[in-house]
């Protein structure tokens, strides 16, 4: 039931854009996005709830397509500080509510070069 | 406002010894999650607890591993008779427990079994 992230790794030049996808074979209740830099704790970026919505956080935004059971994270005009591993976390639908625990994908490693 | 506090940051144990990892959640948070992370890998869910209750321990090995979150004091992840394969970073996260509340991670405990 682990969500599947793609791609596994991305290399960008500063200013370029990237999209990271997170899909599930099980019905999603919500999707969380986190970024982890090497040797540090994961840091929360945003949550998207079922119902299909889009959120933004500076030049990082995300969408949740309930029909496809997929979320996408959009990074525009990337900066060096965006480098790190991005994880999506899934809470699954259970009897109309969420199951509670958060299951993470394997991560997408993003490297932004000058 | 202190974040999630984990200690120790680094723990070295010989094979066969016990490891005790502590996690104090953010103030006001009553939900705690434990994750394990191997180098260059994702966050593997272990256990989800509320005060005095284990909500989901489906990710935790049945033997040698246990977790608790008492009414007073930190959450403890206990690994008995450690083996080399237990070497990893163990992250604790806390949340308010509502469906749209994010997880806040501690800095992790790096366990090395020699």
GROMACS .gro file of C-alpha atoms in nm:
model
  228
    1UNK     CA    1   0.000   0.000   0.000
    2UNK     CA    2   0.306   0.225  -0.012
    3UNK     CA    3   0.247   0.517  -0.253
    4UNK     CA    4   0.465   0.517  -0.563
    5UNK     CA    5   0.675   0.821  -0.642
    6UNK     CA    6   0.823   0.915  -0.976
    7UNK     CA    7   1.078   0.999  -1.087
    8UNK     CA    8   1.328   0.851  -0.842
    9UNK     CA    9   1.577   1.131  -0.907
   10UNK     CA   10   1.588   1.463  -1.089
   11UNK     CA   11   1.879   1.692  -1.173
   12UNK     CA   12   1.793   2.052  -1.255
   13UNK     CA   13   1.975   2.374  -1.334
   14UNK     CA   14   1.874   2.676  -1.126
   15UNK     CA   15   1.558   2.829  -1.266
   16UNK     CA   16   1.425   2.510  -1.423
   17UNK     CA   17   1.095   2.347  -1.331
   18UNK     CA   18   1.019   1.996  -1.206
   19UNK     CA   19   0.716   1.780  -1.132
   20UNK     CA   20   0.714   1.494  -0.884
   21UNK     CA   21   0.427   1.248  -0.888
   22UNK     CA   22   0.281   1.033  -0.613
   23UNK     CA   23   0.024   0.767  -0.693
   24UNK     CA   24  -0.167   0.510  -0.495
   25UNK     CA   25  -0.353   0.190  -0.575
   26UNK     CA   26  -0.558   0.239  -0.258
   27UNK     CA   27  -0.812   0.519  -0.207
   28UNK     CA   28  -0.641   0.826  -0.065
   29UNK     CA   29  -0.779   1.045   0.211
   30UNK     CA   30  -0.499   1.298   0.207
   31UNK     CA   31  -0.148   1.348   0.077
   32UNK     CA   32   0.134   1.514   0.269
   33UNK     CA   33   0.453   1.645   0.109
   34UNK     CA   34   0.784   1.672   0.297
   35UNK     CA   35   1.139   1.765   0.203
   36UNK     CA   36   1.444   1.615   0.372
   37UNK     CA   37   1.796   1.747   0.336
   38UNK     CA   38   2.090   1.514   0.391
   39UNK     CA   39   2.138   1.431   0.759
   40UNK     CA   40   1.837   1.635   0.867
   41UNK     CA   41   1.477   1.573   0.969
   42UNK     CA   42   1.197   1.582   0.712
   43UNK     CA   43   1.026   1.920   0.695
   44UNK     CA   44   0.656   1.961   0.621
   45UNK     CA   45   0.562   2.140   0.297
   46UNK     CA   46   0.186   2.099   0.255
   47UNK     CA   47  -0.120   1.876   0.293
   48UNK     CA   48  -0.385   1.812   0.032
   49UNK     CA   49  -0.717   1.662   0.134
   50UNK     CA   50  -0.946   1.449  -0.083
   51UNK     CA   51  -1.183   1.651  -0.289
   52UNK     CA   52  -0.918   1.762  -0.531
   53UNK     CA   53  -0.741   2.081  -0.455
   54UNK     CA   54  -0.432   2.274  -0.532
   55UNK     CA   55  -0.209   2.449  -0.284
   56UNK     CA   56   0.090   2.672  -0.308
   57UNK     CA   57   0.393   2.745  -0.097
   58UNK     CA   58   0.605   3.017  -0.259
   59UNK     CA   59   0.713   2.860  -0.589
   60UNK     CA   60   0.620   2.511  -0.478
   61UNK     CA   61   0.263   2.399  -0.534
   62UNK     CA   62   0.077   2.071  -0.542
   63UNK     CA   63  -0.243   1.918  -0.671
   64UNK     CA   64  -0.452   1.616  -0.575
   65UNK     CA   65  -0.646   1.431  -0.842
   66UNK     CA   66  -0.893   1.215  -0.654
   67UNK     CA   67  -1.009   1.036  -0.969
   68UNK     CA   68  -0.656   0.922  -1.050
   69UNK     CA   69  -0.558   0.876  -0.683
   70UNK     CA   70  -0.255   1.085  -0.757
   71UNK     CA   71  -0.084   1.395  -0.625
   72UNK     CA   72   0.175   1.603  -0.805
   73UNK     CA   73   0.428   1.847  -0.660
   74UNK     CA   74   0.532   2.135  -0.885
   75UNK     CA   75   0.859   2.318  -0.832
   76UNK     CA   76   0.896   2.625  -1.050
   77UNK     CA   77   1.202   2.840  -1.109
   78UNK     CA   78   1.402   2.608  -0.884
   79UNK     CA   79   1.658   2.745  -0.641
   80UNK     CA   80   1.968   2.578  -0.497
   81UNK     CA   81   1.784   2.554  -0.164
   82UNK     CA   82   1.525   2.322  -0.321
   83UNK     CA   83   1.779   2.037  -0.330
   84UNK     CA   84   1.686   1.744  -0.113
   85UNK     CA   85   1.469   1.435  -0.112
   86UNK     CA   86   1.096   1.489  -0.147
   87UNK     CA   87   0.859   1.242   0.015
   88UNK     CA   88   0.489   1.208  -0.028
   89UNK     CA   89   0.298   1.060   0.262
   90UNK     CA   90  -0.043   0.902   0.220
   91UNK     CA   91  -0.332   0.867   0.458
   92UNK     CA   92  -0.576   0.616   0.320
   93UNK     CA   93  -0.953   0.628   0.316
   94UNK     CA   94  -1.116   0.407   0.573
   95UNK     CA   95  -1.490   0.403   0.641
   96UNK     CA   96  -1.528   0.766   0.533
   97UNK     CA   97  -1.239   0.892   0.742
   98UNK     CA   98  -0.867   0.847   0.741
   99UNK     CA   99  -0.678   0.550   0.876
  100UNK     CA  100  -0.459   0.778   1.079
  101UNK     CA  101  -0.111   0.652   1.008
  102UNK     CA  102   0.098   0.815   0.737
  103UNK     CA  103   0.274   0.590   0.486
  104UNK     CA  104   0.558   0.745   0.285
  105UNK     CA  105   0.675   0.679  -0.068
  106UNK     CA  106   1.040   0.597  -0.134
  107UNK     CA  107   1.125   0.957  -0.215
  108UNK     CA  108   1.246   1.161  -0.511
  109UNK     CA  109   1.599   1.298  -0.490
  110UNK     CA  110   1.618   1.648  -0.637
  111UNK     CA  111   1.953   1.809  -0.713
  112UNK     CA  112   1.961   2.171  -0.826
  113UNK     CA  113   2.290   2.281  -0.985
  114UNK     CA  114   2.407   2.640  -1.037
  115UNK     CA  115   0.831   2.672   2.156
  116UNK     CA  116   1.032   2.353   2.155
  117UNK     CA  117   0.985   2.118   1.866
  118UNK     CA  118   0.993   1.740   1.880
  119UNK     CA  119   1.287   1.635   2.096
  120UNK     CA  120   1.460   1.304   2.044
  121UNK     CA  121   1.744   1.166   2.246
  122UNK     CA  122   2.003   1.051   2.224
  123UNK     CA  123   2.110   1.185   1.883
  124UNK     CA  124   2.360   0.902   1.845
  125UNK     CA  125   2.352   0.565   2.015
  126UNK     CA  126   2.607   0.288   1.986
  127UNK     CA  127   2.520  -0.057   2.111
  128UNK     CA  128   2.692  -0.395   2.092
  129UNK     CA  129   2.501  -0.689   1.951
  130UNK     CA  130   2.270  -0.833   2.214
  131UNK     CA  131   2.230  -0.511   2.413
  132UNK     CA  132   1.914  -0.309   2.451
  133UNK     CA  133   1.849   0.027   2.284
  134UNK     CA  134   1.605   0.281   2.425
  135UNK     CA  135   1.508   0.576   2.209
  136UNK     CA  136   1.313   0.865   2.356
  137UNK     CA  137   1.080   1.113   2.195
  138UNK     CA  138   0.910   1.413   2.354
  139UNK     CA  139   0.636   1.546   2.125
  140UNK     CA  140   0.565   1.909   2.058
  141UNK     CA  141   0.361   2.081   2.328
  142UNK     CA  142  -0.006   2.004   2.283
  143UNK     CA  143   0.052   1.704   2.057
  144UNK     CA  144  -0.091   1.374   2.172
  145UNK     CA  145  -0.009   1.161   1.866
  146UNK     CA  146   0.334   1.012   1.804
  147UNK     CA  147   0.472   0.821   1.506
  148UNK     CA  148   0.798   0.628   1.479
  149UNK     CA  149   0.976   0.577   1.147
  150UNK     CA  150   1.297   0.399   1.055
  151UNK     CA  151   1.527   0.516   0.776
  152UNK     CA  152   1.824   0.340   0.623
  153UNK     CA  153   2.085   0.550   0.435
  154UNK     CA  154   1.957   0.670   0.096
  155UNK     CA  155   1.620   0.509   0.162
  156UNK     CA  156   1.270   0.621   0.254
  157UNK     CA  157   1.087   0.652   0.583
  158UNK     CA  158   0.946   0.318   0.685
  159UNK     CA  159   0.645   0.340   0.918
  160UNK     CA  160   0.683   0.146   1.241
  161UNK     CA  161   0.420   0.244   1.495
  162UNK     CA  162   0.157   0.509   1.568
  163UNK     CA  163   0.060   0.586   1.926
  164UNK     CA  164  -0.168   0.809   2.125
  165UNK     CA  165  -0.127   0.871   2.494
  166UNK     CA  166  -0.139   0.526   2.662
  167UNK     CA  167  -0.260   0.358   2.342
  168UNK     CA  168  -0.101   0.188   2.045
  169UNK     CA  169  -0.315   0.278   1.745
  170UNK     CA  170  -0.123   0.094   1.472
  171UNK     CA  171   0.189  -0.118   1.512
  172UNK     CA  172   0.166  -0.291   1.176
  173UNK     CA  173   0.511  -0.170   1.070
  174UNK     CA  174   0.696  -0.287   1.376
  175UNK     CA  175   0.868  -0.629   1.393
  176UNK     CA  176   0.680  -0.862   1.628
  177UNK     CA  177   0.992  -0.964   1.816
  178UNK     CA  178   1.244  -0.750   2.004
  179UNK     CA  179   1.069  -0.420   1.926
  180UNK     CA  180   0.819  -0.243   2.149
  181UNK     CA  181   0.686   0.110   2.187
  182UNK     CA  182   0.497   0.300   2.449
  183UNK     CA  183   0.363   0.649   2.506
  184UNK     CA  184   0.273   0.679   2.873
  185UNK     CA  185   0.039   0.933   3.025
  186UNK     CA  186   0.339   1.118   3.163
  187UNK     CA  187   0.678   1.137   2.999
  188UNK     CA  188   0.819   1.074   2.653
  189UNK     CA  189   0.738   0.803   2.405
  190UNK     CA  190   0.992   0.520   2.413
  191UNK     CA  191   1.095   0.289   2.132
  192UNK     CA  192   1.272  -0.012   2.278
  193UNK     CA  193   1.481  -0.259   2.083
  194UNK     CA  194   1.594  -0.566   2.274
  195UNK     CA  195   1.893  -0.784   2.181
  196UNK     CA  196   1.998  -0.554   1.898
  197UNK     CA  197   2.150  -0.697   1.580
  198UNK     CA  198   2.361  -0.525   1.312
  199UNK     CA  199   2.055  -0.497   1.088
  200UNK     CA  200   1.891  -0.265   1.343
  201UNK     CA  201   2.146   0.006   1.260
  202UNK     CA  202   1.949   0.295   1.112
  203UNK     CA  203   1.814   0.642   1.182
  204UNK     CA  204   1.496   0.634   1.386
  205UNK     CA  205   1.271   0.938   1.350
  206UNK     CA  206   0.986   1.032   1.575
  207UNK     CA  207   0.710   1.269   1.466
  208UNK     CA  208   0.417   1.419   1.652
  209UNK     CA  209   0.090   1.575   1.547
  210UNK     CA  210  -0.238   1.706   1.684
  211UNK     CA  211  -0.403   1.399   1.538
  212UNK     CA  212  -0.668   1.568   1.325
  213UNK     CA  213  -0.698   1.467   0.962
  214UNK     CA  214  -0.536   1.783   0.829
  215UNK     CA  215  -0.263   1.825   1.088
  216UNK     CA  216   0.095   1.782   0.967
  217UNK     CA  217   0.361   1.567   1.128
  218UNK     CA  218   0.648   1.748   1.295
  219UNK     CA  219   0.967   1.545   1.299
  220UNK     CA  220   1.245   1.530   1.553
  221UNK     CA  221   1.612   1.522   1.447
  222UNK     CA  222   1.629   1.147   1.480
  223UNK     CA  223   1.842   0.898   1.672
  224UNK     CA  224   2.121   0.733   1.475
  225UNK     CA  225   2.161   0.382   1.611
  226UNK     CA  226   2.480   0.194   1.534
  227UNK     CA  227   2.512  -0.169   1.635
  228UNK     CA  228   2.869  -0.298   1.651
   0.00000   0.00000   0.00000
